[in-house]
Amino acid sequence: DYQCVATCVKNRTGIFTFRDITTDRSDTAPNIIEGWDIRRELKFRIWHNFWDSMLLHCGKEVAERNIELQLHTFNFGYRKIESHWEGASNSSVYQARKFA
């Protein structure tokens, strides 16, 4: 198992892996910390988890609605990204964006 081997190597060498949760990137401290947006890190690491756990204890309907809203937000963002790249493949849209 790769993860097991990677963990053993990290434990033997004493190298820590840092993670930027907003970009889902892992690397050594100097490469991650310089790009950290501390406010976003706090929001993702603490605030989101806090509200997710709080809303799970407010009843089934509230928990289901929270999950529904998260999925809607994810899908909306995904559609925006798809739309952007579809437009980039259209030469007239590409030119309009280039000079905007």
mmCIF file with all atom_site columns, C-alpha atoms in Angstrom:
data_model
loop_
_atom_site.group_PDB
_atom_site.id
_atom_site.type_symbol
_atom_site.label_atom_id
_atom_site.label_alt_id
_atom_site.label_comp_id
_atom_site.label_asym_id
_atom_site.label_entity_id
_atom_site.label_seq_id
_atom_site.pdbx_PDB_ins_code
_atom_site.Cartn_x
_atom_site.Cartn_y
_atom_site.Cartn_z
_atom_site.occupancy
_atom_site.B_iso_or_equiv
_atom_site.pdbx_formal_charge
_atom_site.auth_seq_id
_atom_site.auth_comp_id
_atom_site.auth_asym_id
_atom_site.auth_atom_id
_atom_site.pdbx_PDB_model_num
ATOM 1   C CA . ASP A 1 1   ? 0.000   0.000  0.000   1.00 0.00 ? 1   ASP A CA 1
ATOM 2   C CA . TYR A 1 2   ? 1.538   3.305  -1.136  1.00 0.00 ? 2   TYR A CA 1
ATOM 3   C CA . GLN A 1 3   ? 0.104   5.358  1.731   1.00 0.00 ? 3   GLN A CA 1
ATOM 4   C CA . CYS A 1 4   ? 1.634   2.982  4.285   1.00 0.00 ? 4   CYS A CA 1
ATOM 5   C CA . VAL A 1 5   ? 5.068   3.245  2.645   1.00 0.00 ? 5   VAL A CA 1
ATOM 6   C CA . ALA A 1 6   ? 4.790   7.035  2.348   1.00 0.00 ? 6   ALA A CA 1
ATOM 7   C CA . THR A 1 7   ? 3.875   7.305  6.033   1.00 0.00 ? 7   THR A CA 1
ATOM 8   C CA . CYS A 1 8   ? 6.824   5.080  7.048   1.00 0.00 ? 8   CYS A CA 1
ATOM 9   C CA . VAL A 1 9   ? 9.244   7.207  4.981   1.00 0.00 ? 9   VAL A CA 1
ATOM 10  C CA . LYS A 1 10  ? 7.865   10.435 6.473   1.00 0.00 ? 10  LYS A CA 1
ATOM 11  C CA . ASN A 1 11  ? 8.144   9.015  9.998   1.00 0.00 ? 11  ASN A CA 1
ATOM 12  C CA . ARG A 1 12  ? 11.743  7.845  9.428   1.00 0.00 ? 12  ARG A CA 1
ATOM 13  C CA . THR A 1 13  ? 12.941  11.079 7.804   1.00 0.00 ? 13  THR A CA 1
ATOM 14  C CA . GLY A 1 14  ? 10.976  13.413 10.064  1.00 0.00 ? 14  GLY A CA 1
ATOM 15  C CA . ILE A 1 15  ? 9.589   15.383 7.111   1.00 0.00 ? 15  ILE A CA 1
ATOM 16  C CA . PHE A 1 16  ? 6.227   16.993 7.721   1.00 0.00 ? 16  PHE A CA 1
ATOM 17  C CA . THR A 1 17  ? 3.701   17.418 4.944   1.00 0.00 ? 17  THR A CA 1
ATOM 18  C CA . PHE A 1 18  ? 1.646   20.588 4.986   1.00 0.00 ? 18  PHE A CA 1
ATOM 19  C CA . ARG A 1 19  ? -1.696  20.939 3.254   1.00 0.00 ? 19  ARG A CA 1
ATOM 20  C CA . ASP A 1 20  ? -3.474  23.914 1.718   1.00 0.00 ? 20  ASP A CA 1
ATOM 21  C CA . ILE A 1 21  ? -7.089  22.923 2.152   1.00 0.00 ? 21  ILE A CA 1
ATOM 22  C CA . THR A 1 22  ? -8.372  25.607 -0.217  1.00 0.00 ? 22  THR A CA 1
ATOM 23  C CA . THR A 1 23  ? -6.317  24.306 -3.156  1.00 0.00 ? 23  THR A CA 1
ATOM 24  C CA . ASP A 1 24  ? -6.184  20.671 -1.991  1.00 0.00 ? 24  ASP A CA 1
ATOM 25  C CA . ARG A 1 25  ? -2.392  20.699 -2.379  1.00 0.00 ? 25  ARG A CA 1
ATOM 26  C CA . SER A 1 26  ? 0.155   18.992 -0.107  1.00 0.00 ? 26  SER A CA 1
ATOM 27  C CA . ASP A 1 27  ? 3.867   19.767 -0.008  1.00 0.00 ? 27  ASP A CA 1
ATOM 28  C CA . THR A 1 28  ? 6.684   20.786 2.321   1.00 0.00 ? 28  THR A CA 1
ATOM 29  C CA . ALA A 1 29  ? 6.208   23.725 4.683   1.00 0.00 ? 29  ALA A CA 1
ATOM 30  C CA . PRO A 1 30  ? 8.012   26.418 2.640   1.00 0.00 ? 30  PRO A CA 1
ATOM 31  C CA . ASN A 1 31  ? 6.046   25.595 -0.504  1.00 0.00 ? 31  ASN A CA 1
ATOM 32  C CA . ILE A 1 32  ? 2.649   25.579 1.219   1.00 0.00 ? 32  ILE A CA 1
ATOM 33  C CA . ILE A 1 33  ? 2.902   28.246 3.915   1.00 0.00 ? 33  ILE A CA 1
ATOM 34  C CA . GLU A 1 34  ? 3.971   31.032 1.541   1.00 0.00 ? 34  GLU A CA 1
ATOM 35  C CA . GLY A 1 35  ? 0.700   30.674 -0.390  1.00 0.00 ? 35  GLY A CA 1
ATOM 36  C CA . TRP A 1 36  ? -1.645  30.194 2.558   1.00 0.00 ? 36  TRP A CA 1
ATOM 37  C CA . ASP A 1 37  ? -4.625  32.487 2.820   1.00 0.00 ? 37  ASP A CA 1
ATOM 38  C CA . ILE A 1 38  ? -5.055  32.266 6.588   1.00 0.00 ? 38  ILE A CA 1
ATOM 39  C CA . ARG A 1 39  ? -8.650  33.567 6.607   1.00 0.00 ? 39  ARG A CA 1
ATOM 40  C CA . ARG A 1 40  ? -9.736  30.951 4.049   1.00 0.00 ? 40  ARG A CA 1
ATOM 41  C CA . GLU A 1 41  ? -7.825  28.210 5.850   1.00 0.00 ? 41  GLU A CA 1
ATOM 42  C CA . LEU A 1 42  ? -9.603  29.055 9.106   1.00 0.00 ? 42  LEU A CA 1
ATOM 43  C CA . LYS A 1 43  ? -12.945 29.176 7.336   1.00 0.00 ? 43  LYS A CA 1
ATOM 44  C CA . PHE A 1 44  ? -12.460 25.773 5.725   1.00 0.00 ? 44  PHE A CA 1
ATOM 45  C CA . ARG A 1 45  ? -10.746 24.034 8.640   1.00 0.00 ? 45  ARG A CA 1
ATOM 46  C CA . ILE A 1 46  ? -12.814 25.347 11.535  1.00 0.00 ? 46  ILE A CA 1
ATOM 47  C CA . TRP A 1 47  ? -15.908 27.300 10.519  1.00 0.00 ? 47  TRP A CA 1
ATOM 48  C CA . HIS A 1 48  ? -17.273 24.830 7.943   1.00 0.00 ? 48  HIS A CA 1
ATOM 49  C CA . ASN A 1 49  ? -16.658 21.845 10.222  1.00 0.00 ? 49  ASN A CA 1
ATOM 50  C CA . PHE A 1 50  ? -18.273 23.657 13.144  1.00 0.00 ? 50  PHE A CA 1
ATOM 51  C CA . TRP A 1 51  ? -21.478 24.391 11.250  1.00 0.00 ? 51  TRP A CA 1
ATOM 52  C CA . ASP A 1 52  ? -21.611 20.966 9.641   1.00 0.00 ? 52  ASP A CA 1
ATOM 53  C CA . SER A 1 53  ? -21.430 19.290 13.048  1.00 0.00 ? 53  SER A CA 1
ATOM 54  C CA . MET A 1 54  ? -23.917 21.741 14.613  1.00 0.00 ? 54  MET A CA 1
ATOM 55  C CA . LEU A 1 55  ? -26.480 21.262 11.859  1.00 0.00 ? 55  LEU A CA 1
ATOM 56  C CA . LEU A 1 56  ? -26.214 17.484 12.056  1.00 0.00 ? 56  LEU A CA 1
ATOM 57  C CA . HIS A 1 57  ? -27.592 17.712 15.601  1.00 0.00 ? 57  HIS A CA 1
ATOM 58  C CA . CYS A 1 58  ? -30.562 19.899 14.638  1.00 0.00 ? 58  CYS A CA 1
ATOM 59  C CA . GLY A 1 59  ? -32.642 17.074 13.225  1.00 0.00 ? 59  GLY A CA 1
ATOM 60  C CA . LYS A 1 60  ? -32.817 15.048 10.070  1.00 0.00 ? 60  LYS A CA 1
ATOM 61  C CA . GLU A 1 61  ? -34.516 17.737 7.935   1.00 0.00 ? 61  GLU A CA 1
ATOM 62  C CA . VAL A 1 62  ? -31.914 20.384 8.804   1.00 0.00 ? 62  VAL A CA 1
ATOM 63  C CA . ALA A 1 63  ? -29.012 17.985 8.166   1.00 0.00 ? 63  ALA A CA 1
ATOM 64  C CA . GLU A 1 64  ? -30.493 16.920 4.808   1.00 0.00 ? 64  GLU A CA 1
ATOM 65  C CA . ARG A 1 65  ? -31.052 20.552 3.794   1.00 0.00 ? 65  ARG A CA 1
ATOM 66  C CA . ASN A 1 66  ? -27.452 21.416 4.693   1.00 0.00 ? 66  ASN A CA 1
ATOM 67  C CA . ILE A 1 67  ? -26.167 18.562 2.529   1.00 0.00 ? 67  ILE A CA 1
ATOM 68  C CA . GLU A 1 68  ? -28.513 19.621 -0.290  1.00 0.00 ? 68  GLU A CA 1
ATOM 69  C CA . LEU A 1 69  ? -27.208 23.201 -0.150  1.00 0.00 ? 69  LEU A CA 1
ATOM 70  C CA . GLN A 1 70  ? -23.583 22.039 -0.150  1.00 0.00 ? 70  GLN A CA 1
ATOM 71  C CA . LEU A 1 71  ? -24.228 19.851 -3.187  1.00 0.00 ? 71  LEU A CA 1
ATOM 72  C CA . HIS A 1 72  ? -26.015 22.720 -4.961  1.00 0.00 ? 72  HIS A CA 1
ATOM 73  C CA . THR A 1 73  ? -23.067 25.031 -4.240  1.00 0.00 ? 73  THR A CA 1
ATOM 74  C CA . PHE A 1 74  ? -20.585 22.448 -5.529  1.00 0.00 ? 74  PHE A CA 1
ATOM 75  C CA . ASN A 1 75  ? -22.610 21.844 -8.710  1.00 0.00 ? 75  ASN A CA 1
ATOM 76  C CA . PHE A 1 76  ? -23.015 25.588 -9.327  1.00 0.00 ? 76  PHE A CA 1
ATOM 77  C CA . GLY A 1 77  ? -19.244 26.082 -9.068  1.00 0.00 ? 77  GLY A CA 1
ATOM 78  C CA . TYR A 1 78  ? -18.607 23.090 -11.313 1.00 0.00 ? 78  TYR A CA 1
ATOM 79  C CA . ARG A 1 79  ? -21.007 24.440 -13.972 1.00 0.00 ? 79  ARG A CA 1
ATOM 80  C CA . LYS A 1 80  ? -19.271 27.838 -13.845 1.00 0.00 ? 80  LYS A CA 1
ATOM 81  C CA . ILE A 1 81  ? -15.904 26.178 -14.471 1.00 0.00 ? 81  ILE A CA 1
ATOM 82  C CA . GLU A 1 82  ? -17.299 24.062 -17.315 1.00 0.00 ? 82  GLU A CA 1
ATOM 83  C CA . SER A 1 83  ? -18.901 27.139 -18.865 1.00 0.00 ? 83  SER A CA 1
ATOM 84  C CA . HIS A 1 84  ? -15.636 29.057 -18.660 1.00 0.00 ? 84  HIS A CA 1
ATOM 85  C CA . TRP A 1 85  ? -13.684 26.358 -20.489 1.00 0.00 ? 85  TRP A CA 1
ATOM 86  C CA . GLU A 1 86  ? -16.396 25.810 -23.081 1.00 0.00 ? 86  GLU A CA 1
ATOM 87  C CA . GLY A 1 87  ? -16.208 29.532 -23.844 1.00 0.00 ? 87  GLY A CA 1
ATOM 88  C CA . ALA A 1 88  ? -12.419 29.355 -24.095 1.00 0.00 ? 88  ALA A CA 1
ATOM 89  C CA . SER A 1 89  ? -12.718 26.868 -26.952 1.00 0.00 ? 89  SER A CA 1
ATOM 90  C CA . ASN A 1 90  ? -14.903 29.329 -28.924 1.00 0.00 ? 90  ASN A CA 1
ATOM 91  C CA . SER A 1 91  ? -12.554 31.716 -30.770 1.00 0.00 ? 91  SER A CA 1
ATOM 92  C CA . SER A 1 92  ? -14.882 34.762 -30.609 1.00 0.00 ? 92  SER A CA 1
ATOM 93  C CA . VAL A 1 93  ? -15.452 34.285 -26.866 1.00 0.00 ? 93  VAL A CA 1
ATOM 94  C CA . TYR A 1 94  ? -11.721 33.758 -26.384 1.00 0.00 ? 94  TYR A CA 1
ATOM 95  C CA . GLN A 1 95  ? -10.907 37.004 -28.213 1.00 0.00 ? 95  GLN A CA 1
ATOM 96  C CA . ALA A 1 96  ? -13.546 38.936 -26.256 1.00 0.00 ? 96  ALA A CA 1
ATOM 97  C CA . ARG A 1 97  ? -12.125 37.678 -22.973 1.00 0.00 ? 97  ARG A CA 1
ATOM 98  C CA . LYS A 1 98  ? -8.580  38.394 -24.068 1.00 0.00 ? 98  LYS A CA 1
ATOM 99  C CA . PHE A 1 99  ? -9.285  42.108 -24.500 1.00 0.00 ? 99  PHE A CA 1
ATOM 100 C CA . ALA A 1 100 ? -11.819 42.558 -21.678 1.00 0.00 ? 100 ALA A CA 1
#
